[in-house]
Amino acid sequence: MARGETYEEFTAKFEPKRTTDDCYTPPEVYDCVLRWAHREYGFDLAKVARPFYPGGDYEREEYPQGCTVVDNPPFSILSKIVKHYQERGVGFFLFAPTLTCMGIRNCCKVVTGAGVTYANGASVNTSFVTNLDPAQARSAPDLRSELDAAIERLRREKAKALPKYEYPDEVLTAPMLARYSKYGIDFRVGPQECSLTRALDAQRVQNKAIYGSGYLISERAAAERAAAERAAAERFALSPRERDVIASLG
């Protein structure tokens, strides 16, 4: 380890870096897209292919006669993938980034602009490209509506699943800073006042962690954070009527 480097910072260097090319599609989102595409274009569900998986090679994949590829490919080579399928007469309905999909040639752009958060945490404004549609570009209001509903269900499930932990003043997390920003509180810590941590020792023994990591902060910074928490607390004032009620109580 480098001098002054924490264990968490050292091990983080060896974790695989994920990009938007590693867009592991939530099953609920994929199922929503597959249902719509099947309803719209009527292909054989028994002949749907998904060649884009870790270690897969779409160019060497065997595509049976009459199959349709419905999948989320690496966006960085999407034009190459579309060209490959068009040259071989393979039907496809592929996820695509909304902002750049219009530049992909020789296919229909089905633009939904759905804000999909993929299983790796990458958030991508998502549309689709296909050779199953005679249009050059089109909207798809019903697909967008169905995707929005699926995305909202996932968001609610995730919100329920995330554990709610109370941390001591000496711990700082991103949600804390986000709350301070929301309530107009200027809070900051310097590099010498904090140390990265992914879990407190008390959490490790229970196989738990700080969601998204956090910092252990100095006693001075902790005192300021405690003051920030008090300032950020949403308090409701008593009305004159309520004060009269309180005054009348024995």
Coordinates of N, CA and C in Angstrom, one line a residue, residues 49-196:
A49 N -33.1 -14.4 -29.3 CA -31.7 -14.6 -28.9 C -31.2 -13.5 -28.1
R50 N -30.3 -13.8 -27.1 CA -29.7 -12.8 -26.3 C -28.2 -13.1 -26.3
P51 N -27.4 -12.6 -27.3 CA -26.0 -12.9 -27.4 C -25.1 -12.1 -26.6
F52 N -25.6 -11.0 -25.9 CA -24.8 -10.1 -25.2 C -24.8 -10.4 -23.7
Y53 N -23.8 -11.1 -23.3 CA -23.6 -11.5 -21.9 C -22.1 -11.6 -21.6
P54 N -21.7 -11.5 -20.4 CA -20.2 -11.5 -20.0 C -19.5 -12.7 -20.7
G55 N -18.5 -12.4 -21.5 CA -17.8 -13.5 -22.2 C -18.4 -13.9 -23.5
G56 N -19.5 -13.4 -23.9 CA -20.2 -13.7 -25.1 C -19.5 -13.1 -26.3
D57 N -19.7 -13.6 -27.5 CA -19.2 -13.1 -28.7 C -20.3 -13.1 -29.8
Y58 N -21.0 -11.9 -30.0 CA -22.1 -11.9 -30.9 C -21.8 -12.2 -32.3
E59 N -20.5 -12.0 -32.7 CA -20.1 -12.3 -34.1 C -20.0 -13.8 -34.3
R60 N -19.7 -14.6 -33.3 CA -19.5 -16.0 -33.4 C -20.8 -16.8 -33.0
E61 N -21.7 -16.0 -32.5 CA -23.0 -16.7 -32.0 C -23.7 -17.3 -33.2
E62 N -24.4 -18.4 -33.0 CA -25.2 -19.0 -34.0 C -26.6 -18.5 -34.0
Y63 N -27.1 -18.0 -35.1 CA -28.5 -17.4 -35.1 C -29.4 -18.3 -36.0
P64 N -30.3 -19.0 -35.4 CA -31.2 -19.9 -36.2 C -32.0 -19.1 -37.1
Q65 N -32.4 -19.7 -38.2 CA -33.3 -19.1 -39.2 C -34.6 -18.5 -38.5
G66 N -34.9 -17.3 -38.7 CA -36.1 -16.7 -38.1 C -36.0 -16.2 -36.7
C67 N -34.8 -16.2 -36.2 CA -34.6 -15.7 -34.8 C -34.6 -14.2 -34.8
T68 N -34.8 -13.6 -33.6 CA -34.8 -12.2 -33.4 C -34.0 -11.9 -32.2
V69 N -33.0 -11.0 -32.3 CA -32.2 -10.6 -31.2 C -32.9 -9.4 -30.4
V70 N -33.2 -9.7 -29.2 CA -33.8 -8.6 -28.3 C -32.8 -8.5 -27.1
D71 N -32.0 -7.5 -27.1 CA -30.9 -7.5 -26.1 C -30.4 -6.1 -25.9
N72 N -29.5 -6.0 -24.9 CA -28.9 -4.7 -24.6 C -27.4 -4.8 -24.9
P73 N -26.9 -4.3 -26.1 CA -25.5 -4.5 -26.5 C -24.6 -3.4 -26.0
P74 N -23.3 -3.6 -26.1 CA -22.4 -2.5 -25.8 C -22.7 -1.3 -26.7
F75 N -23.0 -0.1 -26.1 CA -23.4 1.0 -26.9 C -22.2 1.6 -27.7
S76 N -21.0 1.4 -27.3 CA -19.8 1.9 -28.0 C -19.6 1.3 -29.3
I77 N -20.1 0.1 -29.6 CA -20.0 -0.5 -30.9 C -21.4 -0.8 -31.5
L78 N -22.3 -0.1 -31.1 CA -23.7 -0.4 -31.6 C -23.8 -0.3 -33.1
S79 N -23.2 0.7 -33.7 CA -23.3 0.8 -35.2 C -22.7 -0.4 -35.9
K80 N -21.6 -0.9 -35.3 CA -21.0 -2.1 -35.9 C -21.9 -3.3 -35.7
I81 N -22.6 -3.4 -34.6 CA -23.5 -4.5 -34.3 C -24.7 -4.5 -35.3
V82 N -25.2 -3.3 -35.5 CA -26.4 -3.2 -36.4 C -26.0 -3.6 -37.8
K83 N -24.8 -3.1 -38.2 CA -24.3 -3.5 -39.6 C -24.1 -5.0 -39.7
H84 N -23.6 -5.6 -38.7 CA -23.4 -7.1 -38.7 C -24.7 -7.8 -38.9
Y85 N -25.7 -7.4 -38.1 CA -27.0 -8.1 -38.3 C -27.7 -7.8 -39.6
Q86 N -27.6 -6.6 -40.0 CA -28.2 -6.2 -41.3 C -27.6 -7.0 -42.5
E87 N -26.3 -7.2 -42.5 CA -25.7 -7.9 -43.5 C -26.0 -9.4 -43.5
R88 N -26.4 -9.9 -42.4 CA -26.8 -11.3 -42.3 C -28.3 -11.6 -42.2
G89 N -29.0 -10.6 -42.3 CA -30.5 -10.8 -42.3 C -31.1 -11.2 -41.0
V90 N -30.4 -10.8 -39.9 CA -30.9 -11.2 -38.5 C -31.8 -10.1 -38.0
G91 N -33.0 -10.4 -37.6 CA -33.9 -9.4 -37.0 C -33.4 -9.0 -35.6
F92 N -33.6 -7.7 -35.3 CA -33.1 -7.2 -34.0 C -34.0 -6.1 -33.5
F93 N -34.0 -6.1 -32.1 CA -34.6 -4.9 -31.4 C -33.7 -4.7 -30.3
L94 N -32.8 -3.7 -30.4 CA -31.7 -3.4 -29.4 C -31.9 -2.2 -28.6
F95 N -31.5 -2.2 -27.4 CA -31.4 -1.0 -26.5 C -30.3 -0.1 -27.2
A96 N -30.6 1.2 -27.0 CA -29.7 2.2 -27.6 C -29.7 3.5 -26.7
P97 N -28.6 4.3 -26.7 CA -28.6 5.6 -26.0 C -29.4 6.6 -26.8
T98 N -30.4 7.3 -26.1 CA -31.2 8.2 -26.8 C -30.5 9.3 -27.6
L99 N -29.5 9.9 -26.9 CA -28.8 11.1 -27.5 C -28.1 10.8 -28.8
T100 N -27.6 9.6 -29.0 CA -26.8 9.3 -30.2 C -27.5 8.3 -31.1
C101 N -28.7 7.8 -30.8 CA -29.2 6.7 -31.6 C -29.6 7.1 -33.0
M102 N -29.9 8.4 -33.2 CA -30.4 8.9 -34.5 C -29.3 8.8 -35.6
G103 N -28.0 8.7 -35.2 CA -26.9 8.6 -36.1 C -26.6 7.2 -36.6
I104 N -27.4 6.2 -36.1 CA -27.1 4.8 -36.5 C -27.9 4.6 -37.8
R105 N -27.2 4.1 -38.8 CA -27.7 4.0 -40.1 C -28.5 2.7 -40.4
N106 N -29.4 2.8 -41.4 CA -30.1 1.6 -41.9 C -30.9 0.8 -40.9
C107 N -31.6 1.5 -40.0 CA -32.5 0.9 -39.1 C -33.5 1.9 -38.6
C108 N -34.5 1.4 -37.9 CA -35.5 2.3 -37.4 C -35.1 2.7 -35.9
K109 N -35.2 3.9 -35.6 CA -35.0 4.4 -34.2 C -36.3 4.5 -33.5
V110 N -36.5 3.7 -32.5 CA -37.7 3.8 -31.6 C -37.3 4.6 -30.4
V111 N -37.7 5.8 -30.4 CA -37.2 6.7 -29.4 C -38.2 6.9 -28.2
T112 N -37.8 6.4 -27.0 CA -38.6 6.5 -25.8 C -38.0 7.5 -24.8
G113 N -36.7 7.6 -24.7 CA -36.1 8.5 -23.8 C -36.4 8.1 -22.3
A114 N -36.5 6.8 -22.1 CA -36.7 6.3 -20.7 C -35.5 6.3 -19.9
G115 N -35.6 6.8 -18.7 CA -34.5 6.9 -17.8 C -34.2 5.6 -17.0
V116 N -33.5 4.7 -17.6 CA -33.3 3.4 -17.1 C -32.0 3.4 -16.2
T117 N -32.1 2.9 -15.0 CA -30.9 2.6 -14.2 C -30.7 1.1 -14.2
Y118 N -29.5 0.8 -14.8 CA -29.2 -0.6 -15.0 C -28.7 -1.2 -13.7
A119 N -28.5 -2.6 -13.7 CA -28.2 -3.3 -12.5 C -26.8 -2.9 -12.0
N120 N -25.9 -2.4 -12.8 CA -24.6 -2.0 -12.3 C -24.6 -0.5 -11.8
G121 N -25.8 0.1 -11.8 CA -25.9 1.5 -11.3 C -25.8 2.5 -12.4
A122 N -25.4 2.2 -13.6 CA -25.3 3.1 -14.7 C -26.7 3.6 -15.1
S123 N -26.9 4.9 -15.1 CA -28.1 5.5 -15.5 C -28.0 6.0 -16.9
V124 N -28.9 5.5 -17.8 CA -28.8 5.8 -19.3 C -30.2 6.2 -19.8
N125 N -30.3 7.3 -20.5 CA -31.5 7.7 -21.2 C -31.6 6.8 -22.4
T126 N -32.6 5.9 -22.3 CA -32.6 4.7 -23.2 C -33.7 4.7 -24.3
S127 N -33.3 4.4 -25.5 CA -34.3 4.2 -26.6 C -33.9 2.9 -27.3
F128 N -34.3 2.7 -28.5 CA -34.1 1.4 -29.2 C -33.8 1.5 -30.7
V129 N -33.2 0.6 -31.3 CA -33.0 0.5 -32.7 C -33.4 -0.9 -33.2
T130 N -34.1 -0.9 -34.4 CA -34.6 -2.2 -34.9 C -34.6 -2.2 -36.4
N131 N -34.6 -3.4 -37.0 CA -34.9 -3.6 -38.4 C -36.2 -4.3 -38.6
L132 N -37.0 -4.3 -37.6 CA -38.4 -4.9 -37.7 C -39.5 -3.9 -38.1
D133 N -39.1 -2.6 -38.1 CA -40.1 -1.6 -38.3 C -39.8 -0.8 -39.6
P134 N -40.8 -0.6 -40.4 CA -40.6 0.1 -41.7 C -40.3 1.6 -41.6
A135 N -40.6 2.2 -40.4 CA -40.3 3.6 -40.2 C -38.8 3.8 -40.1
Q136 N -38.3 5.1 -40.3 CA -36.9 5.4 -40.1 C -36.7 5.9 -38.7
A137 N -37.7 6.5 -38.1 CA -37.6 7.0 -36.7 C -39.1 7.1 -36.3
R138 N -39.3 6.8 -35.0 CA -40.7 6.9 -34.5 C -40.7 7.1 -33.0
S139 N -41.8 7.6 -32.5 CA -42.0 7.5 -31.0 C -42.7 6.3 -30.6
A140 N -42.8 6.0 -29.4 CA -43.5 4.8 -28.9 C -44.1 5.1 -27.5
P141 N -45.2 5.9 -27.5 CA -45.8 6.3 -26.2 C -46.2 5.2 -25.3
D142 N -46.7 4.1 -25.8 CA -47.1 3.0 -25.0 C -45.9 2.3 -24.3
L143 N -44.8 2.1 -25.1 CA -43.6 1.5 -24.6 C -43.0 2.4 -23.5
R144 N -43.0 3.7 -23.7 CA -42.5 4.6 -22.7 C -43.3 4.5 -21.4
S145 N -44.6 4.5 -21.6 CA -45.5 4.4 -20.4 C -45.2 3.1 -19.6
E146 N -45.1 2.0 -20.3 CA -44.9 0.7 -19.7 C -43.5 0.7 -19.0
L147 N -42.5 1.3 -19.7 CA -41.2 1.4 -19.1 C -41.2 2.2 -17.8
D148 N -41.8 3.4 -17.9 CA -41.9 4.3 -16.7 C -42.5 3.5 -15.5
A149 N -43.6 2.8 -15.8 CA -44.2 2.0 -14.7 C -43.3 1.0 -14.1
A150 N -42.5 0.3 -15.0 CA -41.6 -0.8 -14.5 C -40.5 -0.1 -13.7
I151 N -40.0 1.0 -14.2 CA -38.9 1.7 -13.5 C -39.3 2.2 -12.2
E152 N -40.5 2.7 -12.1 CA -41.1 3.2 -10.8 C -41.2 2.1 -9.8
R153 N -41.7 0.9 -10.3 CA -41.8 -0.2 -9.4 C -40.4 -0.6 -8.8
L154 N -39.4 -0.6 -9.7 CA -38.1 -1.0 -9.3 C -37.5 0.0 -8.3
R155 N -37.8 1.3 -8.5 CA -37.4 2.4 -7.6 C -38.0 2.2 -6.2
R156 N -39.3 1.9 -6.2 CA -39.9 1.7 -4.9 C -39.4 0.4 -4.1
E157 N -39.2 -0.6 -4.9 CA -38.6 -1.9 -4.3 C -37.3 -1.6 -3.7
K158 N -36.4 -0.9 -4.5 CA -35.1 -0.6 -4.0 C -35.1 0.3 -2.8
A159 N -36.0 1.3 -2.7 CA -36.2 2.1 -1.6 C -36.5 1.3 -0.3
K160 N -37.4 0.4 -0.5 CA -37.8 -0.5 0.6 C -36.7 -1.4 1.1
A161 N -35.9 -1.8 0.1 CA -34.8 -2.8 0.4 C -33.6 -2.2 1.1
L162 N -33.3 -0.9 0.8 CA -32.2 -0.3 1.4 C -32.3 -0.1 2.9
P163 N -31.4 -0.6 3.7 CA -31.5 -0.5 5.1 C -31.3 0.9 5.6
K164 N -32.0 1.3 6.6 CA -31.8 2.6 7.2 C -30.9 2.5 8.4
Y165 N -29.7 3.1 8.4 CA -28.8 3.1 9.5 C -28.6 4.5 10.1
E166 N -28.4 4.5 11.4 CA -28.1 5.7 12.0 C -26.6 5.7 12.3
Y167 N -25.9 6.7 11.9 CA -24.4 6.7 12.1 C -24.0 7.8 13.1
P168 N -22.9 7.6 13.8 CA -22.3 8.6 14.7 C -21.9 9.8 13.9
D169 N -21.7 10.9 14.7 CA -21.3 12.2 14.1 C -20.0 12.1 13.3
E170 N -19.2 11.1 13.6 CA -17.9 11.0 13.0 C -17.9 10.3 11.7
V171 N -19.1 10.0 11.2 CA -19.2 9.3 9.9 C -19.9 10.3 8.9
L172 N -19.4 10.4 7.7 CA -20.0 11.3 6.7 C -20.3 10.5 5.4
T173 N -21.6 10.6 4.9 CA -22.0 9.8 3.7 C -22.5 10.8 2.7
A174 N -22.6 10.4 1.4 CA -23.1 11.2 0.3 C -24.6 11.7 0.6
P175 N -25.5 10.8 1.1 CA -26.8 11.3 1.3 C -26.9 12.4 2.4
M176 N -25.9 12.3 3.3 CA -25.9 13.4 4.3 C -25.6 14.8 3.6
L177 N -24.5 14.7 2.8 CA -24.1 16.0 2.1 C -25.2 16.4 1.2
A178 N -25.9 15.5 0.5 CA -27.1 15.9 -0.3 C -28.1 16.6 0.4
R179 N -28.4 16.1 1.7 CA -29.4 16.8 2.5 C -29.0 18.1 2.9
Y180 N -27.7 18.3 3.3 CA -27.2 19.6 3.6 C -27.3 20.6 2.5
S181 N -27.0 20.1 1.3 CA -27.2 21.0 0.1 C -28.6 21.4 -0.1
K182 N -29.5 20.5 0.1 CA -31.0 20.7 0.0 C -31.4 21.8 0.9
Y183 N -30.9 21.8 2.1 CA -31.4 22.7 3.2 C -30.4 24.0 3.3
G184 N -29.6 24.2 2.3 CA -28.8 25.4 2.3 C -27.6 25.4 3.3
I185 N -27.1 24.3 3.7 CA -26.0 24.2 4.7 C -24.7 23.9 4.0
D186 N -23.8 24.8 4.2 CA -22.4 24.7 3.6 C -21.6 23.9 4.5
F187 N -21.3 22.6 4.2 CA -20.4 21.8 5.0 C -19.4 21.2 4.1
R188 N -18.1 21.1 4.6 CA -17.0 20.6 3.9 C -16.0 20.0 4.8
V189 N -15.2 19.0 4.3 CA -14.1 18.5 5.1 C -12.9 18.4 4.2
G190 N -11.7 18.7 4.7 CA -10.5 18.7 4.0 C -9.9 17.3 3.9
P191 N -8.9 17.0 3.0 CA -8.3 15.7 2.9 C -7.6 15.2 4.1
Q192 N -7.1 16.1 5.0 CA -6.5 15.7 6.2 C -7.5 15.4 7.3
E193 N -8.8 15.7 7.1 CA -9.8 15.5 8.2 C -10.6 14.3 7.9
C194 N -10.3 13.5 6.9 CA -11.2 12.3 6.7 C -10.4 11.1 6.2
S195 N -11.1 10.0 6.3 CA -10.5 8.7 5.9 C -11.6 7.8 5.3
L196 N -11.4 7.4 4.1 CA -12.4 6.6 3.4 C -12.7 5.3 4.2

